[in-house]
Amino acid sequence: MTQTAAEIDRAALDGHDAFRRLVVEPCRPVVIRGAASDWPLAEAAKVDGDALTAYLARFDAGRQVEAFVGDAAISGRYDYNHDMSGFNFRRQAMPLDEAVRRIAAGSDSETLYIGSLPIANALPGLAEDNRLPFAPPGVSPLIWIGHASTVACHYDMMDNIACVVAGRRTFTLYPPDAIGDLYVGPIDHTMAGQPVALAAGAEPGDPRYPRFEQARDQAITVELGPGDALYMPKLWWHRVEATGALNILVNYWWDAFPVGPDQPFPTMLLAMSAIAGRPPAERAAWRAWFDHYVFRPDGHPLAHLPEERHGVLSDGPDHAKMVRAHAMRMLRGG
């Protein structure tokens, strides 16, 4: 059975503190209706492609962008090719204004998509003209512009506010613990940086992905129209279908809960390189240690000692740096 995401009234989010408390801290997807409905960018896109092109031209810094370009036959579904040796689209550099004109004009022969474009570099001033009051301070947004498209199911390593500006988008989300049922592709041969869930784009009952049937009931489907926003915690899988002839999304990526200088994913890769190839019994032993020191189901590992005796295991960013320095000394053999 498909599930739905929680929704919150935009009026309840009178600043970032309220957004963090009500939306971010529960670590679940949340829909915020009308969050960007009053943006000038949304108003321009609502008029027509010419109005959008003219509005964006006011901010265009004249930079080259990388666009995904595919034949009409792929129907905007950007993916691997048949044997996963490559992809069913090509990357093409072009000026931003050319890409916007081609997208706004529509085409029967190609599908085109600009993704993850930093607004501060490509369209300076656009973010200031289209503000999200509850967005994290100091976070610079990115813009995504394209024809109708389907982006393969993937995750982000950062927390994400995705604001639909033009067109409609359907997000199909799976929780992080569904990873084993999603049949994830390679981590070093990807379309846009993150591995994708191969099963999420397959037809129901595909014999290659029998465990995916277990994940179907965990799916959360979210329908967003112009002006709506979706908060997604890091590591939530999401497949995104943009169904309008002209689609624009602006998003904000940031780490809502930083605790030290190192990012979790590369830290996990290092652990994987050191532990994944060891015998099952030894891996089970290391799992117990990870649970005890990292995931802490029973609380702090030194809770039985006074806090002043916690040493490098004391909580806080300064102590996280101490743990890192201690680990680096061990890696160097010191």
Short mmCIF file of the C-alpha atoms (twelve columns), coordinates in Angstrom:
data_MODEL
# 
_entry.id   MODEL 
# 
loop_
_atom_site.group_PDB 
_atom_site.id 
_atom_site.type_symbol 
_atom_site.label_atom_id 
_atom_site.label_alt_id 
_atom_site.label_comp_id 
_atom_site.label_asym_id 
_atom_site.label_seq_id 
_atom_site.Cartn_x 
_atom_site.Cartn_y 
_atom_site.Cartn_z 
_atom_site.pdbx_PDB_model_num 
ATOM 1   C CA . MET A 1   0.000  0.000   0.000   1 
ATOM 2   C CA . THR A 2   1.386  3.416   -0.985  1 
ATOM 3   C CA . GLN A 3   1.928  5.762   1.947   1 
ATOM 4   C CA . THR A 4   1.680  9.546   2.095   1 
ATOM 5   C CA . ALA A 5   4.040  12.130  3.548   1 
ATOM 6   C CA . ALA A 6   3.189  14.492  6.368   1 
ATOM 7   C CA . GLU A 7   2.186  18.035  5.390   1 
ATOM 8   C CA . ILE A 8   2.703  21.296  7.265   1 
ATOM 9   C CA . ASP A 9   1.259  24.745  6.728   1 
ATOM 10  C CA . ARG A 10  3.732  27.264  5.374   1 
ATOM 11  C CA . ALA A 11  2.411  29.788  7.919   1 
ATOM 12  C CA . ALA A 12  3.729  27.612  10.764  1 
ATOM 13  C CA . LEU A 13  7.291  28.060  9.498   1 
ATOM 14  C CA . ASP A 14  8.020  31.646  10.523  1 
ATOM 15  C CA . GLY A 15  11.778 31.128  10.375  1 
ATOM 16  C CA . HIS A 16  14.530 28.541  10.224  1 
ATOM 17  C CA . ASP A 17  14.276 27.642  13.929  1 
ATOM 18  C CA . ALA A 18  10.637 26.606  13.516  1 
ATOM 19  C CA . PHE A 19  11.505 24.739  10.312  1 
ATOM 20  C CA . ARG A 20  14.286 22.840  12.063  1 
ATOM 21  C CA . ARG A 21  12.111 21.935  15.040  1 
ATOM 22  C CA . LEU A 22  8.919  21.005  13.194  1 
ATOM 23  C CA . VAL A 23  10.263 19.590  9.936   1 
ATOM 24  C CA . VAL A 24  13.934 18.614  10.086  1 
ATOM 25  C CA . GLU A 25  14.396 17.043  13.505  1 
ATOM 26  C CA . PRO A 26  11.852 14.206  12.994  1 
ATOM 27  C CA . CYS A 27  13.941 13.034  9.960   1 
ATOM 28  C CA . ARG A 28  10.899 12.215  7.832   1 
ATOM 29  C CA . PRO A 29  9.756  13.662  4.472   1 
ATOM 30  C CA . VAL A 30  7.396  16.638  4.834   1 
ATOM 31  C CA . VAL A 31  5.390  18.530  2.198   1 
ATOM 32  C CA . ILE A 32  5.085  22.320  2.486   1 
ATOM 33  C CA . ARG A 33  2.326  23.542  0.174   1 
ATOM 34  C CA . GLY A 34  2.736  26.946  -1.467  1 
ATOM 35  C CA . ALA A 35  6.213  27.494  -0.053  1 
ATOM 36  C CA . ALA A 36  7.480  29.198  -3.241  1 
ATOM 37  C CA . SER A 37  4.193  30.240  -4.833  1 
ATOM 38  C CA . ASP A 38  4.937  33.964  -4.530  1 
ATOM 39  C CA . TRP A 39  8.336  33.857  -6.225  1 
ATOM 40  C CA . PRO A 40  8.816  36.110  -9.270  1 
ATOM 41  C CA . LEU A 41  10.413 33.099  -10.982 1 
ATOM 42  C CA . ALA A 42  7.209  31.125  -10.487 1 
ATOM 43  C CA . GLU A 43  5.127  34.010  -11.818 1 
ATOM 44  C CA . ALA A 44  7.287  34.291  -14.955 1 
ATOM 45  C CA . ALA A 45  7.130  30.553  -15.615 1 
ATOM 46  C CA . LYS A 46  3.358  30.672  -15.219 1 
ATOM 47  C CA . VAL A 47  3.043  33.177  -18.087 1 
ATOM 48  C CA . ASP A 48  4.947  31.337  -20.842 1 
ATOM 49  C CA . GLY A 49  8.399  30.289  -22.016 1 
ATOM 50  C CA . ASP A 50  9.211  33.746  -23.373 1 
ATOM 51  C CA . ALA A 51  8.465  35.389  -20.029 1 
ATOM 52  C CA . LEU A 52  10.618 32.818  -18.230 1 
ATOM 53  C CA . THR A 53  13.492 33.287  -20.680 1 
ATOM 54  C CA . ALA A 54  13.318 37.071  -20.294 1 
ATOM 55  C CA . TYR A 55  13.241 36.854  -16.500 1 
ATOM 56  C CA . LEU A 56  16.233 34.489  -16.291 1 
ATOM 57  C CA . ALA A 57  18.164 36.660  -18.772 1 
ATOM 58  C CA . ARG A 58  18.194 39.450  -16.165 1 
ATOM 59  C CA . PHE A 59  20.502 37.310  -13.999 1 
ATOM 60  C CA . ASP A 60  22.396 35.262  -16.578 1 
ATOM 61  C CA . ALA A 61  26.165 35.462  -15.992 1 
ATOM 62  C CA . GLY A 62  26.893 33.989  -19.423 1 
ATOM 63  C CA . ARG A 63  28.352 30.729  -18.142 1 
ATOM 64  C CA . GLN A 64  28.502 27.411  -19.933 1 
ATOM 65  C CA . VAL A 65  26.367 24.655  -18.449 1 
ATOM 66  C CA . GLU A 66  26.348 20.895  -18.878 1 
ATOM 67  C CA . ALA A 67  23.032 19.597  -20.175 1 
ATOM 68  C CA . PHE A 68  21.768 16.037  -20.442 1 
ATOM 69  C CA . VAL A 69  20.513 15.599  -24.007 1 
ATOM 70  C CA . GLY A 70  18.668 12.507  -25.176 1 
ATOM 71  C CA . ASP A 71  16.729 11.373  -28.213 1 
ATOM 72  C CA . ALA A 72  12.963 11.709  -28.058 1 
ATOM 73  C CA . ALA A 73  12.782 7.891   -27.927 1 
ATOM 74  C CA . ILE A 74  13.921 7.821   -24.273 1 
ATOM 75  C CA . SER A 75  10.850 9.931   -23.319 1 
ATOM 76  C CA . GLY A 76  12.914 11.907  -20.837 1 
ATOM 77  C CA . ARG A 77  13.870 8.823   -18.837 1 
ATOM 78  C CA . TYR A 78  17.558 9.369   -18.148 1 
ATOM 79  C CA . ASP A 79  19.154 6.036   -17.320 1 
ATOM 80  C CA . TYR A 80  21.861 3.492   -18.125 1 
ATOM 81  C CA . ASN A 81  21.998 1.912   -21.551 1 
ATOM 82  C CA . HIS A 82  20.934 -1.723  -22.006 1 
ATOM 83  C CA . ASP A 83  24.131 -3.309  -20.619 1 
ATOM 84  C CA . MET A 84  25.066 -0.533  -18.138 1 
ATOM 85  C CA . SER A 85  28.307 0.167   -19.996 1 
ATOM 86  C CA . GLY A 86  27.157 3.753   -20.536 1 
ATOM 87  C CA . PHE A 87  24.031 5.879   -20.538 1 
ATOM 88  C CA . ASN A 88  21.080 6.543   -22.826 1 
ATOM 89  C CA . PHE A 89  21.853 10.273  -23.063 1 
ATOM 90  C CA . ARG A 90  24.864 12.469  -23.777 1 
ATOM 91  C CA . ARG A 91  26.349 15.362  -21.860 1 
ATOM 92  C CA . GLN A 92  26.629 18.546  -23.882 1 
ATOM 93  C CA . ALA A 93  28.125 21.916  -22.920 1 
ATOM 94  C CA . MET A 94  26.236 25.006  -24.048 1 
ATOM 95  C CA . PRO A 95  25.486 28.558  -22.878 1 
ATOM 96  C CA . LEU A 96  22.720 28.692  -20.277 1 
ATOM 97  C CA . ASP A 97  20.540 31.001  -22.373 1 
ATOM 98  C CA . GLU A 98  20.659 28.545  -25.285 1 
ATOM 99  C CA . ALA A 99  19.658 25.657  -23.029 1 
ATOM 100 C CA . VAL A 100 16.753 27.636  -21.559 1 
ATOM 101 C CA . ARG A 101 15.517 28.666  -25.009 1 
ATOM 102 C CA . ARG A 102 15.649 25.075  -26.292 1 
ATOM 103 C CA . ILE A 103 13.780 23.787  -23.249 1 
ATOM 104 C CA . ALA A 104 11.164 26.555  -23.328 1 
ATOM 105 C CA . ALA A 105 10.559 26.076  -27.064 1 
ATOM 106 C CA . GLY A 106 9.925  22.337  -26.722 1 
ATOM 107 C CA . SER A 107 11.041 19.712  -29.218 1 
ATOM 108 C CA . ASP A 108 9.784  16.579  -30.910 1 
ATOM 109 C CA . SER A 109 13.296 15.303  -31.575 1 
ATOM 110 C CA . GLU A 110 15.167 15.686  -28.275 1 
ATOM 111 C CA . THR A 111 14.768 15.842  -24.534 1 
ATOM 112 C CA . LEU A 112 16.975 18.235  -22.600 1 
ATOM 113 C CA . TYR A 113 17.673 18.684  -18.908 1 
ATOM 114 C CA . ILE A 114 19.926 20.976  -16.852 1 
ATOM 115 C CA . GLY A 115 20.512 19.692  -13.338 1 
ATOM 116 C CA . SER A 116 22.185 20.825  -10.140 1 
ATOM 117 C CA . LEU A 117 23.180 24.275  -11.456 1 
ATOM 118 C CA . PRO A 118 24.511 26.569  -8.675  1 
ATOM 119 C CA . ILE A 119 22.410 29.729  -8.831  1 
ATOM 120 C CA . ALA A 120 25.073 31.923  -7.220  1 
ATOM 121 C CA . ASN A 121 27.486 31.236  -10.092 1 
ATOM 122 C CA . ALA A 122 25.170 30.972  -13.085 1 
ATOM 123 C CA . LEU A 123 22.335 33.332  -12.110 1 
ATOM 124 C CA . PRO A 124 23.692 35.724  -9.460  1 
ATOM 125 C CA . GLY A 125 20.918 37.681  -7.763  1 
ATOM 126 C CA . LEU A 126 18.175 35.180  -8.608  1 
ATOM 127 C CA . ALA A 127 18.203 33.647  -5.126  1 
ATOM 128 C CA . GLU A 128 17.895 37.066  -3.504  1 
ATOM 129 C CA . ASP A 129 14.880 37.816  -5.715  1 
ATOM 130 C CA . ASN A 130 13.258 34.482  -4.802  1 
ATOM 131 C CA . ARG A 131 13.744 33.846  -1.107  1 
ATOM 132 C CA . LEU A 132 12.612 30.920  1.007   1 
ATOM 133 C CA . PRO A 133 12.195 32.423  4.501   1 
ATOM 134 C CA . PHE A 134 12.759 29.204  6.421   1 
ATOM 135 C CA . ALA A 135 15.754 27.968  4.373   1 
ATOM 136 C CA . PRO A 136 18.963 27.348  6.351   1 
ATOM 137 C CA . PRO A 137 21.041 30.531  6.625   1 
ATOM 138 C CA . GLY A 138 23.969 30.721  4.231   1 
ATOM 139 C CA . VAL A 139 22.841 27.848  2.004   1 
ATOM 140 C CA . SER A 140 23.001 28.670  -1.725  1 
ATOM 141 C CA . PRO A 141 20.269 27.026  -3.834  1 
ATOM 142 C CA . LEU A 142 20.572 25.143  -7.116  1 
ATOM 143 C CA . ILE A 143 18.242 25.141  -10.109 1 
ATOM 144 C CA . TRP A 144 16.996 22.316  -12.362 1 
ATOM 145 C CA . ILE A 145 15.327 23.107  -15.705 1 
ATOM 146 C CA . GLY A 146 14.101 20.626  -18.287 1 
ATOM 147 C CA . HIS A 147 11.497 18.979  -20.454 1 
ATOM 148 C CA . ALA A 148 9.364  16.195  -19.034 1 
ATOM 149 C CA . SER A 149 11.757 13.753  -17.377 1 
ATOM 150 C CA . THR A 150 12.190 10.817  -15.058 1 
ATOM 151 C CA . VAL A 151 15.239 10.840  -12.821 1 
ATOM 152 C CA . ALA A 152 16.302 7.405   -11.583 1 
ATOM 153 C CA . CYS A 153 15.746 6.563   -7.940  1 
ATOM 154 C CA . HIS A 154 18.722 7.795   -5.912  1 
ATOM 155 C CA . TYR A 155 19.582 9.334   -2.535  1 
ATOM 156 C CA . ASP A 156 21.330 12.513  -1.429  1 
ATOM 157 C CA . MET A 157 24.054 12.713  1.185   1 
ATOM 158 C CA . MET A 158 22.647 16.059  2.328   1 
ATOM 159 C CA . ASP A 159 19.281 17.163  3.649   1 
ATOM 160 C CA . ASN A 160 17.170 18.659  0.869   1 
ATOM 161 C CA . ILE A 161 14.395 21.211  0.378   1 
ATOM 162 C CA . ALA A 162 13.044 20.785  -3.171  1 
ATOM 163 C CA . CYS A 163 10.790 23.607  -4.423  1 
ATOM 164 C CA . VAL A 164 8.738  23.058  -7.575  1 
ATOM 165 C CA . VAL A 165 8.614  26.305  -9.555  1 
ATOM 166 C CA . ALA A 166 7.067  25.177  -12.852 1 
ATOM 167 C CA . GLY A 167 5.420  21.972  -14.009 1 
ATOM 168 C CA . ARG A 168 4.412  19.144  -11.713 1 
ATOM 169 C CA . ARG A 169 6.590  16.554  -10.002 1 
ATOM 170 C CA . THR A 170 5.865  13.162  -8.519  1 
ATOM 171 C CA . PHE A 171 8.340  11.963  -5.907  1 
ATOM 172 C CA . THR A 172 8.350  8.276   -5.001  1 
ATOM 173 C CA . LEU A 173 10.341 7.852   -1.807  1 
ATOM 174 C CA . TYR A 174 11.738 4.840   0.036   1 
ATOM 175 C CA . PRO A 175 13.248 4.938   3.532   1 
ATOM 176 C CA . PRO A 176 16.987 4.369   4.032   1 
ATOM 177 C CA . ASP A 177 16.462 0.893   5.474   1 
ATOM 178 C CA . ALA A 178 14.932 -0.280  2.170   1 
ATOM 179 C CA . ILE A 179 18.398 -0.225  0.581   1 
ATOM 180 C CA . GLY A 180 18.761 -4.019  0.540   1 
ATOM 181 C CA . ASP A 181 15.511 -4.425  -1.426  1 
ATOM 182 C CA . LEU A 182 16.258 -1.751  -4.040  1 
ATOM 183 C CA . TYR A 183 19.134 -3.498  -5.887  1 
ATOM 184 C CA . VAL A 184 21.495 -0.533  -5.919  1 
ATOM 185 C CA . GLY A 185 23.808 -0.029  -8.896  1 
ATOM 186 C CA . PRO A 186 27.573 0.627   -8.827  1 
ATOM 187 C CA . ILE A 187 28.892 3.473   -6.675  1 
ATOM 188 C CA . ASP A 188 31.657 4.470   -9.107  1 
ATOM 189 C CA . HIS A 189 29.777 4.401   -12.439 1 
ATOM 190 C CA . THR A 190 26.821 6.722   -11.974 1 
ATOM 191 C CA . MET A 191 24.758 9.153   -14.017 1 
ATOM 192 C CA . ALA A 192 25.052 12.165  -11.726 1 
ATOM 193 C CA . GLY A 193 27.194 11.230  -8.736  1 
ATOM 194 C CA . GLN A 194 24.987 8.974   -6.625  1 
ATOM 195 C CA . PRO A 195 24.241 5.260   -7.114  1 
ATOM 196 C CA . VAL A 196 20.703 4.494   -8.264  1 
ATOM 197 C CA . ALA A 197 18.140 1.915   -7.199  1 
ATOM 198 C CA . LEU A 198 17.801 -0.272  -10.286 1 
ATOM 199 C CA . ALA A 199 14.641 -2.050  -9.130  1 
ATOM 200 C CA . ALA A 200 12.649 1.159   -8.592  1 
ATOM 201 C CA . GLY A 201 12.499 1.807   -12.336 1 
ATOM 202 C CA . ALA A 202 11.698 -1.762  -13.363 1 
ATOM 203 C CA . GLU A 203 8.323  -3.210  -14.281 1 
ATOM 204 C CA . PRO A 204 6.365  -4.910  -11.462 1 
ATOM 205 C CA . GLY A 205 7.340  -8.537  -11.043 1 
ATOM 206 C CA . ASP A 206 10.718 -8.190  -12.760 1 
ATOM 207 C CA . PRO A 207 12.451 -11.518 -11.960 1 
ATOM 208 C CA . ARG A 208 15.818 -9.773  -11.543 1 
ATOM 209 C CA . TYR A 209 14.617 -7.988  -8.413  1 
ATOM 210 C CA . PRO A 210 12.463 -10.359 -6.315  1 
ATOM 211 C CA . ARG A 211 13.126 -8.571  -3.018  1 
ATOM 212 C CA . PHE A 212 11.815 -5.281  -4.381  1 
ATOM 213 C CA . GLU A 213 8.248  -6.464  -3.795  1 
ATOM 214 C CA . GLN A 214 9.006  -6.038  -0.075  1 
ATOM 215 C CA . ALA A 215 9.861  -2.379  -0.633  1 
ATOM 216 C CA . ARG A 216 6.727  -1.458  -2.574  1 
ATOM 217 C CA . ASP A 217 4.605  -1.158  0.577   1 
ATOM 218 C CA . GLN A 218 7.167  1.239   2.067   1 
ATOM 219 C CA . ALA A 219 6.916  3.695   -0.823  1 
ATOM 220 C CA . ILE A 220 5.721  7.223   -0.103  1 
ATOM 221 C CA . THR A 221 4.265  9.035   -3.118  1 
ATOM 222 C CA . VAL A 222 4.163  12.838  -3.135  1 
ATOM 223 C CA . GLU A 223 2.499  14.979  -5.809  1 
ATOM 224 C CA . LEU A 224 3.799  18.554  -6.017  1 
ATOM 225 C CA . GLY A 225 2.502  21.447  -8.092  1 
ATOM 226 C CA . PRO A 226 4.037  24.875  -8.763  1 
ATOM 227 C CA . GLY A 227 5.040  26.552  -5.517  1 
ATOM 228 C CA . ASP A 228 5.010  23.382  -3.412  1 
ATOM 229 C CA . ALA A 229 8.096  22.165  -1.555  1 
ATOM 230 C CA . LEU A 230 9.264  18.841  -0.149  1 
ATOM 231 C CA . TYR A 231 11.775 18.333  2.644   1 
ATOM 232 C CA . MET A 232 13.731 15.075  2.299   1 
ATOM 233 C CA . PRO A 233 16.184 13.915  4.957   1 
ATOM 234 C CA . LYS A 234 19.538 12.637  3.761   1 
ATOM 235 C CA . LEU A 235 19.696 8.994   2.586   1 
ATOM 236 C CA . TRP A 236 16.001 8.802   1.643   1 
ATOM 237 C CA . TRP A 237 15.699 7.233   -1.808  1 
ATOM 238 C CA . HIS A 238 13.627 9.188   -4.323  1 
ATOM 239 C CA . ARG A 239 12.531 8.744   -7.918  1 
ATOM 240 C CA . VAL A 240 11.396 11.989  -9.541  1 
ATOM 241 C CA . GLU A 241 8.999  12.352  -12.455 1 
ATOM 242 C CA . ALA A 242 8.542  15.841  -13.946 1 
ATOM 243 C CA . THR A 243 5.435  15.814  -16.108 1 
ATOM 244 C CA . GLY A 244 5.079  19.342  -17.475 1 
ATOM 245 C CA . ALA A 245 6.366  20.430  -20.868 1 
ATOM 246 C CA . LEU A 246 8.536  22.941  -18.966 1 
ATOM 247 C CA . ASN A 247 9.762  22.007  -15.497 1 
ATOM 248 C CA . ILE A 248 11.779 24.035  -12.994 1 
ATOM 249 C CA . LEU A 249 12.870 23.033  -9.514  1 
ATOM 250 C CA . VAL A 250 15.018 24.958  -7.023  1 
ATOM 251 C CA . ASN A 251 16.585 23.043  -4.172  1 
ATOM 252 C CA . TYR A 252 18.693 23.635  -1.071  1 
ATOM 253 C CA . TRP A 253 21.218 21.048  0.114   1 
ATOM 254 C CA . TRP A 254 22.846 21.223  3.534   1 
ATOM 255 C CA . ASP A 255 23.905 19.016  6.422   1 
ATOM 256 C CA . ALA A 256 21.379 19.653  9.176   1 
ATOM 257 C CA . PHE A 257 23.332 17.787  11.861  1 
ATOM 258 C CA . PRO A 258 27.102 18.228  11.383  1 
ATOM 259 C CA . VAL A 259 29.174 16.864  14.255  1 
ATOM 260 C CA . GLY A 260 32.739 16.942  12.960  1 
ATOM 261 C CA . PRO A 261 35.055 17.533  10.003  1 
ATOM 262 C CA . ASP A 262 34.348 14.254  8.195   1 
ATOM 263 C CA . GLN A 263 31.331 13.342  6.071   1 
ATOM 264 C CA . PRO A 264 29.556 10.055  6.914   1 
ATOM 265 C CA . PHE A 265 29.608 8.467   3.446   1 
ATOM 266 C CA . PRO A 266 33.388 8.524   2.815   1 
ATOM 267 C CA . THR A 267 33.815 7.410   6.418   1 
ATOM 268 C CA . MET A 268 31.591 4.413   5.642   1 
ATOM 269 C CA . LEU A 269 33.639 3.659   2.511   1 
ATOM 270 C CA . LEU A 270 36.813 3.541   4.576   1 
ATOM 271 C CA . ALA A 271 35.141 1.165   7.028   1 
ATOM 272 C CA . MET A 272 33.928 -0.946  4.109   1 
ATOM 273 C CA . SER A 273 37.437 -1.242  2.666   1 
ATOM 274 C CA . ALA A 274 38.776 -2.397  6.035   1 
ATOM 275 C CA . ILE A 275 35.993 -4.760  7.145   1 
ATOM 276 C CA . ALA A 276 33.722 -5.992  4.300   1 
ATOM 277 C CA . GLY A 277 36.184 -8.658  3.077   1 
ATOM 278 C CA . ARG A 278 36.776 -10.253 6.486   1 
ATOM 279 C CA . PRO A 279 35.198 -13.575 7.551   1 
ATOM 280 C CA . PRO A 280 31.534 -13.489 8.637   1 
ATOM 281 C CA . ALA A 281 32.318 -14.155 12.303  1 
ATOM 282 C CA . GLU A 282 34.812 -11.300 12.432  1 
ATOM 283 C CA . ARG A 283 32.379 -8.979  10.626  1 
ATOM 284 C CA . ALA A 284 29.780 -9.833  13.266  1 
ATOM 285 C CA . ALA A 285 32.281 -8.882  15.967  1 
ATOM 286 C CA . TRP A 286 32.960 -5.536  14.299  1 
ATOM 287 C CA . ARG A 287 29.204 -4.987  13.928  1 
ATOM 288 C CA . ALA A 288 28.875 -5.268  17.705  1 
ATOM 289 C CA . TRP A 289 31.600 -2.646  18.116  1 
ATOM 290 C CA . PHE A 290 29.986 -0.321  15.574  1 
ATOM 291 C CA . ASP A 291 26.678 -0.680  17.403  1 
ATOM 292 C CA . HIS A 292 28.330 0.056   20.741  1 
ATOM 293 C CA . TYR A 293 30.453 3.043   19.710  1 
ATOM 294 C CA . VAL A 294 28.674 4.499   16.666  1 
ATOM 295 C CA . PHE A 295 24.961 3.639   16.687  1 
ATOM 296 C CA . ARG A 296 24.682 3.484   20.507  1 
ATOM 297 C CA . PRO A 297 21.385 1.632   21.080  1 
ATOM 298 C CA . ASP A 298 22.206 1.556   24.804  1 
ATOM 299 C CA . GLY A 299 23.319 5.170   25.015  1 
ATOM 300 C CA . HIS A 300 26.787 6.685   25.358  1 
ATOM 301 C CA . PRO A 301 29.508 3.995   25.569  1 
ATOM 302 C CA . LEU A 302 31.086 5.712   28.590  1 
ATOM 303 C CA . ALA A 303 27.883 6.599   30.416  1 
ATOM 304 C CA . HIS A 304 29.163 4.609   33.414  1 
ATOM 305 C CA . LEU A 305 32.006 7.141   33.884  1 
ATOM 306 C CA . PRO A 306 31.886 10.797  34.920  1 
ATOM 307 C CA . GLU A 307 31.675 13.090  31.869  1 
ATOM 308 C CA . GLU A 308 35.105 14.556  32.567  1 
ATOM 309 C CA . ARG A 309 36.532 11.062  32.020  1 
ATOM 310 C CA . HIS A 310 34.998 10.598  28.534  1 
ATOM 311 C CA . GLY A 311 38.143 11.920  26.850  1 
ATOM 312 C CA . VAL A 312 37.925 11.922  23.036  1 
ATOM 313 C CA . LEU A 313 34.495 10.277  23.288  1 
ATOM 314 C CA . SER A 314 32.962 13.397  24.818  1 
ATOM 315 C CA . ASP A 315 30.189 14.851  22.700  1 
ATOM 316 C CA . GLY A 316 30.641 17.945  20.551  1 
ATOM 317 C CA . PRO A 317 32.490 19.092  17.396  1 
ATOM 318 C CA . ASP A 318 35.783 19.764  19.182  1 
ATOM 319 C CA . HIS A 319 35.896 16.241  20.515  1 
ATOM 320 C CA . ALA A 320 34.946 14.877  17.076  1 
ATOM 321 C CA . LYS A 321 38.105 16.535  15.790  1 
ATOM 322 C CA . MET A 322 40.036 14.854  18.610  1 
ATOM 323 C CA . VAL A 323 38.665 11.459  17.564  1 
ATOM 324 C CA . ARG A 324 39.732 12.194  13.985  1 
ATOM 325 C CA . ALA A 325 43.250 13.165  15.090  1 
ATOM 326 C CA . HIS A 326 43.476 10.015  17.228  1 
ATOM 327 C CA . ALA A 327 42.374 7.873   14.233  1 
ATOM 328 C CA . MET A 328 44.852 9.585   11.903  1 
ATOM 329 C CA . ARG A 329 47.713 8.838   14.328  1 
ATOM 330 C CA . MET A 330 46.667 5.166   14.326  1 
ATOM 331 C CA . LEU A 331 46.506 5.090   10.513  1 
ATOM 332 C CA . ARG A 332 50.027 6.503   10.364  1 
ATOM 333 C CA . GLY A 333 51.199 3.910   12.865  1 
ATOM 334 C CA . GLY A 334 51.841 6.504   15.558  1 
# 
